[in-house]
Each structure stands twice: as structure tokens, then as C-alpha cells.
Short mmCIF file of C-alpha atoms and ligand atoms in Angstrom, two decimals:
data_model
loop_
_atom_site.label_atom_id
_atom_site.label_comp_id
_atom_site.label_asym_id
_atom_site.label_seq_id
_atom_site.Cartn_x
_atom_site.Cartn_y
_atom_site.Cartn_z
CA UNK I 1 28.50 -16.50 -35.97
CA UNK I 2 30.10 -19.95 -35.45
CA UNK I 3 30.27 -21.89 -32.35
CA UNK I 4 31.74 -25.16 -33.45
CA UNK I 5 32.11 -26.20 -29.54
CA UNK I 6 28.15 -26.58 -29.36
CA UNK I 7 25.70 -28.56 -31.74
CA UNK I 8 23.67 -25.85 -32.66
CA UNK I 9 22.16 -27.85 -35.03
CA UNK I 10 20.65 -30.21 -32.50
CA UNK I 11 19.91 -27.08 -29.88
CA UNK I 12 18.15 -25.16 -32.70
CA UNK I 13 15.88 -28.48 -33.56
CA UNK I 14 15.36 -28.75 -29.86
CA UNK I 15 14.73 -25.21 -28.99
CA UNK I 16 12.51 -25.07 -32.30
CA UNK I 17 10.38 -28.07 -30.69
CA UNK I 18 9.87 -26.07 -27.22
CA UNK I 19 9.21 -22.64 -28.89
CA UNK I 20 5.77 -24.78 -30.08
CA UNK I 21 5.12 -25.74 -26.95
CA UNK I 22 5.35 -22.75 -25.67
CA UNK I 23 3.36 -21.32 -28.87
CA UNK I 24 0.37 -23.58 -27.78
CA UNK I 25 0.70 -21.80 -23.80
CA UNK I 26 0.33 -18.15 -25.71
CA UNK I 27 -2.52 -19.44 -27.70
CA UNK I 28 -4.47 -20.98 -24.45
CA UNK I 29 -3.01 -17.82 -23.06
CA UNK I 30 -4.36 -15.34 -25.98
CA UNK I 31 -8.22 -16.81 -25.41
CA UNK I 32 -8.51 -17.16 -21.59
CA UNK I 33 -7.09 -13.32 -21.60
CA UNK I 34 -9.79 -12.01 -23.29
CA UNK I 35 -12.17 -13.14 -20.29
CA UNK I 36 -13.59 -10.49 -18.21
CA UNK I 37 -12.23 -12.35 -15.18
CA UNK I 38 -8.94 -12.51 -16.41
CA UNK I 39 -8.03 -9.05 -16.61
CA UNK I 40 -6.66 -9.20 -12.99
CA UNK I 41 -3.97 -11.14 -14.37
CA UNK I 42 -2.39 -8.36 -16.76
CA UNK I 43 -0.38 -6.34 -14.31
CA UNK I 44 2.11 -3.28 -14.98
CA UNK I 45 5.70 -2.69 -14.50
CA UNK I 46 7.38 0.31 -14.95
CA UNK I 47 4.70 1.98 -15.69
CA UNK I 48 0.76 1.60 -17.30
CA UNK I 49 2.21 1.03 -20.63
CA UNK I 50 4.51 -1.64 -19.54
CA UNK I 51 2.45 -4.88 -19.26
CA UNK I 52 2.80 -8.29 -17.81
CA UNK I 53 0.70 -10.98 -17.63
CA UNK I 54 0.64 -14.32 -15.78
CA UNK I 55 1.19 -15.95 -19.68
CA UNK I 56 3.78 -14.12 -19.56
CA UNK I 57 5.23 -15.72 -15.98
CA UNK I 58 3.88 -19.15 -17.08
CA UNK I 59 5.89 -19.50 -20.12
CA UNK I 60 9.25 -18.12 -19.08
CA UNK I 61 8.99 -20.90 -16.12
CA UNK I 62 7.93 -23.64 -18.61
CA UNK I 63 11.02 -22.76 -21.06
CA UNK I 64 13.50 -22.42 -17.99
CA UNK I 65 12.27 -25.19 -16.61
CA UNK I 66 12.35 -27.62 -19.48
CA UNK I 67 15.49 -25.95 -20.63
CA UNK I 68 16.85 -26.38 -17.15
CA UNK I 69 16.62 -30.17 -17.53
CA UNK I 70 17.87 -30.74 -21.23
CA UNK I 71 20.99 -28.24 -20.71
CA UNK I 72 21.65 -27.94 -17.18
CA UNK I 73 25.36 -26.18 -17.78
CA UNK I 74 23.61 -23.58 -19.52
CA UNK I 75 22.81 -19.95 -17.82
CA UNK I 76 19.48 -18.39 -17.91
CA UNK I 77 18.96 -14.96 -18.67
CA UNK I 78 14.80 -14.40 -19.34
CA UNK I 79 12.54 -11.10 -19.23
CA UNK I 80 10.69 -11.80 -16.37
CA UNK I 81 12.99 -13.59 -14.00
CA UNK I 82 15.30 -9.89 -14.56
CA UNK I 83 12.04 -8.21 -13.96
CA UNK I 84 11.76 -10.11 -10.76
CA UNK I 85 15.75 -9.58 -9.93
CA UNK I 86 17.54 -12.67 -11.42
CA UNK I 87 20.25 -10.45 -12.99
CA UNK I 88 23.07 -12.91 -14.10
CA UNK I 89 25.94 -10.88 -15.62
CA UNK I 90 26.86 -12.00 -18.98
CA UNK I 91 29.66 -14.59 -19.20
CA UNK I 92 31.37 -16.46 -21.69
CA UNK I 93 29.20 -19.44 -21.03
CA UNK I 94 26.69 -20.86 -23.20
CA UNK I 95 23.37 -18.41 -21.91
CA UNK I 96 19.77 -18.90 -23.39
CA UNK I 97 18.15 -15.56 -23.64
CA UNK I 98 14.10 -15.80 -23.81
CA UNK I 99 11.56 -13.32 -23.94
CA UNK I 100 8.10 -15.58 -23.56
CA UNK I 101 5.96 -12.89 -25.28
CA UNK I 102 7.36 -10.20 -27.23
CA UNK I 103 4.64 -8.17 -28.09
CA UNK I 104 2.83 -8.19 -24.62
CA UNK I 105 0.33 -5.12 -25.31
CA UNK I 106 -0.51 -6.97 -28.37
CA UNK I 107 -1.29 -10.17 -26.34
CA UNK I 108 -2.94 -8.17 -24.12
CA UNK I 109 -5.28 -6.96 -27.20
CA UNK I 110 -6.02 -10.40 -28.88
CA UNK I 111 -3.49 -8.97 -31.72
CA UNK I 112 -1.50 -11.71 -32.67
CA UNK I 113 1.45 -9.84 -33.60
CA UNK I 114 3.42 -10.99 -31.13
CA UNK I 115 6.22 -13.53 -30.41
CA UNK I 116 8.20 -16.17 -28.35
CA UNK I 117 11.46 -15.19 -28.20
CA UNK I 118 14.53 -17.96 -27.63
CA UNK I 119 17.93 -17.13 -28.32
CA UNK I 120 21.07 -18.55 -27.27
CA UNK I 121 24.47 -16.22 -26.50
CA UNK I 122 27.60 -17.66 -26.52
CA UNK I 123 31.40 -16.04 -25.33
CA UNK I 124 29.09 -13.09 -25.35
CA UNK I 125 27.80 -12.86 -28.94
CA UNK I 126 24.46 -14.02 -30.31
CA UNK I 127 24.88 -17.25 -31.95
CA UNK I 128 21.17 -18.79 -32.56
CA UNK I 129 17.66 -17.38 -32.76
CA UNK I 130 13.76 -18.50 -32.86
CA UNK I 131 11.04 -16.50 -32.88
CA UNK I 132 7.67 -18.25 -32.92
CA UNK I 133 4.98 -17.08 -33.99
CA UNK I 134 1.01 -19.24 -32.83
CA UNK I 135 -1.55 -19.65 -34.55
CA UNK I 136 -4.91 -21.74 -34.38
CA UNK I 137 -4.68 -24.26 -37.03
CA UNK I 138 -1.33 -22.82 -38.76
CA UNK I 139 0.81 -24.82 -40.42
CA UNK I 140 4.21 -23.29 -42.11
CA UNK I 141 6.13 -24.15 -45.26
CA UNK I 142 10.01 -23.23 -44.58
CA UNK I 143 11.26 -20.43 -46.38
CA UNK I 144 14.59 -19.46 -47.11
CA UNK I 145 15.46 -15.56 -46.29
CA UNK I 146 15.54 -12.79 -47.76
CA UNK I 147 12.27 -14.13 -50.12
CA UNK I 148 14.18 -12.32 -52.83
CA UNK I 149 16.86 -13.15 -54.06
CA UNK I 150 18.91 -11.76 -55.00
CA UNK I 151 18.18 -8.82 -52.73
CA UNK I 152 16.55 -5.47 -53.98
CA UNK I 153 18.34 -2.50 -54.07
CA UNK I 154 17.84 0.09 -52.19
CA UNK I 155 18.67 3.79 -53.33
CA UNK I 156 18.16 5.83 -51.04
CA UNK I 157 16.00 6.11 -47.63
CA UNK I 158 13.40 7.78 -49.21
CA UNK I 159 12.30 4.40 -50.94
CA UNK I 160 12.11 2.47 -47.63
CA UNK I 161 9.39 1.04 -45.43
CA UNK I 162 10.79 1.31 -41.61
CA UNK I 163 9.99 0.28 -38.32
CA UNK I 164 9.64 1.71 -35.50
CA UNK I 165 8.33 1.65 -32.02
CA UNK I 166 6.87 4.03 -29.27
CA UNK I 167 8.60 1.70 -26.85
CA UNK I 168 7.40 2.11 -22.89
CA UNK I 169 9.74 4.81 -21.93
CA UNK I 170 6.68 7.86 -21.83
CA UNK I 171 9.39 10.13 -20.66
CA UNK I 172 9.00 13.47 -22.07
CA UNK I 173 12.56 13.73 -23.68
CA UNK I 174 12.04 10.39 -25.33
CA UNK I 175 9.05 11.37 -27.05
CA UNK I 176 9.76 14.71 -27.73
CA UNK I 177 12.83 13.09 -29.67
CA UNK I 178 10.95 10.51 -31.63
CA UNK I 179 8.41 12.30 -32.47
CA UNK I 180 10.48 15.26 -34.08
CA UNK I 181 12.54 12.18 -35.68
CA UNK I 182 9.71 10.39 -37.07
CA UNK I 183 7.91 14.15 -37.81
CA UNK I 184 7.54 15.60 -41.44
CA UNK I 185 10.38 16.21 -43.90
CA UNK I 186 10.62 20.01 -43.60
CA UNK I 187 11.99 19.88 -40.23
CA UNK I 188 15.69 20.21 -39.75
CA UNK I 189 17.26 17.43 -41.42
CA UNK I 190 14.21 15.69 -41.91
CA UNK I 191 13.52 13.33 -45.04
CA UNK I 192 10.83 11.79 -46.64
CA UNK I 193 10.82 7.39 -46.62
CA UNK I 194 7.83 5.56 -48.15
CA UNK I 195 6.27 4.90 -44.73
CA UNK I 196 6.79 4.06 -40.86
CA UNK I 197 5.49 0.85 -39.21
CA UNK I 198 5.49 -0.06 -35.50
CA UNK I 199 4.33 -3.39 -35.19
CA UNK I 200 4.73 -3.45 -31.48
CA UNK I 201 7.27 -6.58 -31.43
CA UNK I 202 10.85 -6.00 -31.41
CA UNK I 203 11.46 -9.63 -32.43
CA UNK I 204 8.92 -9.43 -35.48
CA UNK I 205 10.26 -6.16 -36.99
CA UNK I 206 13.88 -8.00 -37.33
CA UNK I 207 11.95 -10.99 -38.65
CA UNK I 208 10.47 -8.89 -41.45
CA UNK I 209 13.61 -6.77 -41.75
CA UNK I 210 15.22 -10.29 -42.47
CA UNK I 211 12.35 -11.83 -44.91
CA UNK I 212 12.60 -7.97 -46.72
CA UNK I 213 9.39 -7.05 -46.43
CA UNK I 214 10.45 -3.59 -44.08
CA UNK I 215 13.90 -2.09 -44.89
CA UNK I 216 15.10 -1.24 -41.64
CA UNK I 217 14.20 -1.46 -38.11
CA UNK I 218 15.47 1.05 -35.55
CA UNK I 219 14.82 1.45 -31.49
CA UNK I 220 16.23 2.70 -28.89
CA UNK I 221 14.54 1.11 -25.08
CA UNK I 222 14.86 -2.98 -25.74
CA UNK I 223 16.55 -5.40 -24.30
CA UNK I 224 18.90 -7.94 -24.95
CA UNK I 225 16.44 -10.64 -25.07
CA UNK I 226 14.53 -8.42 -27.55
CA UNK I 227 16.78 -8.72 -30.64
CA UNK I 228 19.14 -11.58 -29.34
CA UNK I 229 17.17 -14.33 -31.71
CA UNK I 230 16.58 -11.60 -34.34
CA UNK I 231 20.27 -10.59 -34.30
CA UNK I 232 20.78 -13.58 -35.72
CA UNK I 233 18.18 -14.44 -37.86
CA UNK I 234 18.39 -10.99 -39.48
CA UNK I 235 21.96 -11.57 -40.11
CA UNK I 236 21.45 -15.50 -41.30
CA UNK I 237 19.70 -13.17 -43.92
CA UNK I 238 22.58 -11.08 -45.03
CA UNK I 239 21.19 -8.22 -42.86
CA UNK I 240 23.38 -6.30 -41.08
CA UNK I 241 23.01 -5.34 -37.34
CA UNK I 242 24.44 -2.34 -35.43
CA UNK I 243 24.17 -0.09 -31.90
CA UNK I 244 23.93 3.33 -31.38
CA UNK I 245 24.94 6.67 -33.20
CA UNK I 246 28.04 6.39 -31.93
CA UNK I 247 28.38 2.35 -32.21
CA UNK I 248 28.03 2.86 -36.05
CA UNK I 249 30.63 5.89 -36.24
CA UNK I 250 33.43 4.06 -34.57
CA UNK I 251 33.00 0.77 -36.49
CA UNK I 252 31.53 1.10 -39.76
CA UNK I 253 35.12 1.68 -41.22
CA UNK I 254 36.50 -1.16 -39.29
CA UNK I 255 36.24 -5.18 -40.44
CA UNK I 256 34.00 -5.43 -37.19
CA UNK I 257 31.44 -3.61 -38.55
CA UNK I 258 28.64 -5.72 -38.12
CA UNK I 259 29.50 -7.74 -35.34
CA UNK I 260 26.96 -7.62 -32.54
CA UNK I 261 29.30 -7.33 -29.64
CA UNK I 262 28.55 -7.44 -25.73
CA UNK I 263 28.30 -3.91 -25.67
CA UNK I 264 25.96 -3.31 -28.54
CA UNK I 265 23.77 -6.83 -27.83
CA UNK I 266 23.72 -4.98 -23.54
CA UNK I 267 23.74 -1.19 -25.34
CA UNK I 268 19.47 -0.70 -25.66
CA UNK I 269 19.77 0.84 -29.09
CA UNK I 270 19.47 -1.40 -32.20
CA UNK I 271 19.34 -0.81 -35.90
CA UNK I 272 18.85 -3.63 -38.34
CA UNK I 273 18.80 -3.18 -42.35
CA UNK I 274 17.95 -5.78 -44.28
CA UNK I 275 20.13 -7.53 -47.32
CA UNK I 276 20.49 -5.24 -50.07
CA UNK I 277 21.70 -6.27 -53.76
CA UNK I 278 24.96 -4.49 -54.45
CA UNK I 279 25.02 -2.76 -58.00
CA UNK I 280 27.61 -1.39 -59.89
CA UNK I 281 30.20 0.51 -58.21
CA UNK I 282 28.79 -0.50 -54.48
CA UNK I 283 28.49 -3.66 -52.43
CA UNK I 284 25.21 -4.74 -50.28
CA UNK I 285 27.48 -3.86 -47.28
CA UNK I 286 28.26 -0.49 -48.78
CA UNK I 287 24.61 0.08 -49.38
CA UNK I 288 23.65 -0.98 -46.18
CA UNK I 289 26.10 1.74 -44.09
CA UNK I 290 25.14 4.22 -46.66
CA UNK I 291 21.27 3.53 -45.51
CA UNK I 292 22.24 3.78 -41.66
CA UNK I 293 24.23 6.84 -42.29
CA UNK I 294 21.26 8.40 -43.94
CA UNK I 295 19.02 7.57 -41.28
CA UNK I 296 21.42 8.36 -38.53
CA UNK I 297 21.60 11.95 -39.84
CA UNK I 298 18.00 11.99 -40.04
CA UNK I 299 17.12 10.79 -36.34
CA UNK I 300 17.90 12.23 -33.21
CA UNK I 301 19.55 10.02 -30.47
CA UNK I 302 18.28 9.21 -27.14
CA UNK I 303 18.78 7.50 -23.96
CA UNK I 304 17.68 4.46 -22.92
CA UNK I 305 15.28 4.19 -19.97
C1 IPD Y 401 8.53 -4.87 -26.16
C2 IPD Y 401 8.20 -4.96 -27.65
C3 IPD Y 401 8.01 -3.56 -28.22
C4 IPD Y 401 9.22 -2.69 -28.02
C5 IPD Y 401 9.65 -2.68 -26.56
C6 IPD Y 401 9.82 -4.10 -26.02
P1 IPD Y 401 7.65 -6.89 -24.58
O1 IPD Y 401 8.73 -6.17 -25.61
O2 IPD Y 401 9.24 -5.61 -28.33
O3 IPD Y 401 7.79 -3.60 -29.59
O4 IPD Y 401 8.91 -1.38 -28.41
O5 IPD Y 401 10.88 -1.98 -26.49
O6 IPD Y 401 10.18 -4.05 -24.67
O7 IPD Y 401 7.58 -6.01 -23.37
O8 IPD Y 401 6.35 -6.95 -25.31
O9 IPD Y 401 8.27 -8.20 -24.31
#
């Protein structure tokens, strides 16, 4: 989306520059974890599966903080400060949106599939995205998104690779659901699809959904500052982004469709597919809702928790 009334440019090279920063905290972070003594700092929130660790504290405070300073005007709305009850409600102001590690059980683990998350909403939409990804001694060539290009087709969803995640909602109806939904293909309405991934990151899985490497990324539990960056980094990519069962129904025959509004960015259920080459007699776009409606038959819904 455009927001010609801010630079993006400048706050993307700025907020680029601080998501390092912050990448070097997670990194100190990632190591001094790993000491017996410092398992008294990973602590639980909702429940055992839903960690938080002072890395986690530290670099939300060192983003708000330094964000704070450079764009004082702007609102604040970050993982842990909503954990601890700073619970702006979304305006039409310029809002950063930061989870510091996406991926926290995989912190937790020395896996370093996980993330810093910084995106930036504006009149309510997602309008700019990092996700940063540390590593000791790494150094990154840019690459343009999708890597192919053009972008594959896609058939049918028995070709694809998807994502998915267990999420931290235990509850017995949430599990009972995805489990029968990602169970074999002779169950009702159940299909076959060349694998399912759950990297553990909701930020990563629409990073590879937008370099093309997985096909499509669905979950139902995460938060805005989840998928705000990957919103738009995914759809930077020609990937298209939508909300629920029902969010797809009532738009995907509208011009909207695709447009992550207020209520799908605040609605906890996400699908992403990536860009798909269009072929003769359908567009990418057509190919894209014809992917979601095939999953969406396939999967059962569920509520958020
Ligand atoms: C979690 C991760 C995980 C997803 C959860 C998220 P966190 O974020 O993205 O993959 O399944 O829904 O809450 O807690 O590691 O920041």
C-alpha cells in the first residue's frame, strides 16, 4: 500500500538499521540463554508453551525506546508491552508494530529460526515490513522476491509445500481441529499436498511464502504484530494476503480482495499464498483464490484463543 504522507523510504532505511541492532541483542541473547544460570530468565505466559524471556523484554524496550526518540508522533503497539497491558487501540495514526523475537521457543532452543519483527501501520493498514533475521558472521546479498520469476504455477493444492503452526492455544478444540485438518487424505474432505512445515515463526513462514520457497502459509492464534511486516513483504512479492473462512467468502469476488483491512490485520486468522504465474485462461490472482478455496474446503475453522 501507499502512504505518500510518510517517507517510507527513509523509515524503512532507518528501521532496517535498528532491526540490526536489535539482531546483535538476539544474538548476545541466543548464547547467554543457553547458560544453565540463565534459564530463570525464560518465563511463561499463558501457559508452559507460551514463552518469554528477558531478550525478549530487552529488545522491545531498546526498539521503543530508540524509536521513541527518532519518531516521537508515532504510536507504539509491541508484544510484550500488550502482554504487560499497554493496549493502545488502533488509530489512524502512523503505529510501529514490533514483535522483538518471533520465534521465542526457537530462541529458547538455540534454533535460529526465529525473527525481529518491525512493521509500521498506517490509517489502519500495513504499509512497511522488516523481518531480521541474526546471524554470527552473516552477511546478505539483496534479493529481489519471488526468486522466480516469473512465478511458478501452481495447479492444484496437492503440489504445494504449506505451513503451518501448532500455535500456543493447547485447548482441546483447537487441536482436535488441526489435527483432523492437517490429518490424512481419506478423512472427510481431506486432500493430499506435497508436505506440511511449521517452522515455528509466523514472520518467517510469510517470508518464505514471499521468496516461494513454501506455497502457502495458514494460522489461526497470531497477532497483529505477527504478520504486520510479513503482510507486506509477502504482498511486495505479488502474494496475496487474506483472514478467515468467512473473510475470504465475502471478499474474494469483490476489488478488495486482498486488502489487509483493520479487521483482518486485528482478526487472529491469516492465510498468505505466494505469487503464482497465471497461464492460459487464468490470472495469478485467479490461481491464488482458487488455491485458498481449495484449502479452505479442506481445513476446518477455529477460534482464536
Ligand atoms: C509465535 C510464533 C509461532 C506462532 C504463534 C506466535 P512468538 O510468536 O510466530 O510460530 O505459531 O502463533 O505467537 O510468541 O514466538 O513471538
Amino acid at each position: 500500500m501507499s502512504a505518500p504522507e510518510l517517507d517510507l523510504d527513509s523509515i524503512l532505511e532507518y528501521t532496517v538499521a535498528l532491526a540490526r541492532t536489535a539482531g546483535d541483542l538476539i544474538l548476545e541473547g541466543s548464547e547467554a540463554i543457553q547458560s544453565a544460570t540463565a534459564s530463570k530468565d525464560v518465563n511463561e505466559k499463558k501457559n508452559s508453551v507460551d514463552l518469554v524471556t528477558q531478550y525478549d523484554t530487552d529488545v522491545e524496550e531498546l526498539v521503543k525506546k530508540d524509536l521513541a526518540a527518532k519518531y516521537p508522533t508515532f504510536k507504539f503497539i509491541g508484544e510484550e508491552s500488550y502482554s504487560a497491558g499497554s493496549r493502545p487501540p488502533l488509530t489512524d495514526e502512523p503505529t510501529f508494530c514490533v514483535d522483538p523475537i518471533d520465534g521465542t521457543t526457537n530462541f529458547v532452543h538455540w534454533l535460529s529460526l526465529r525473527v525481529h519483527i518491525l512493521g509500521l501501520i498506517y490509517k489502519r493498514r500495513p504499509v512497511l515490513g522488516v523481518i531480521f533475521q541474526s546471524y554470527t558472521g552473516q552477511t546478505a546479498k539483496p534479493l529481489k522476491l519471488p526468486l522466480a520469476s516469473p512465478p511458478k504455477p501452481l495447479g492444484s493444492l496437492s503440489q504445494a509445500l504449506i505451513a503451518v503452526e501448532w500455535g500456543s492455544d493447547r485447548g482441546e478444540k483447537t487441536i482436535t481441529s488441526k489435527s483432523s485438518s492437517f490429518g490424512p487424505q481419506n478423512v472427510q474432505g481431506g486432500k493430499m499436498a506435497h508436505s506440511l512445515r511449521s517452522v515455528g515463526s509466523a514472520a518467517l513462514n510469510f517470508a518464505l511464502v514471499a521468496q516461494g520457497g513454501l506455497d502457502l502459509y495458514w494460522e489461526v492464534g497470531c497477532w497483529p504484530w505477527d504478520v504486520c511486516a510479513g503482510v507486506v513483504i509477502a504482498q511486495g512479492a505479488g502474494g496475496v494476503v487474506t483472514g478467515s473462512h468467512d473473510a475470504f467468502a465475502a471478499s474474494s469476488g469483490t476489488a478488495e480482495f486482498g486488502e489487509v483491512t483493520e479487521e483482518i490485520l486485528t482478526g487472529r486468522k491469516y492465510i498468505v499464498v505466494r505469487a503464482i504465474g497465471g497461464s492460459e485462461g487464468e490470472t495469478g490472482l485467479e490461481a491464488q483464490k482458487r488455491i485458498i478455496q481449495e484449502f479452505y474446503s479442506t481445513v476446518e475453522d477455529v477460534d482464536a484463543n
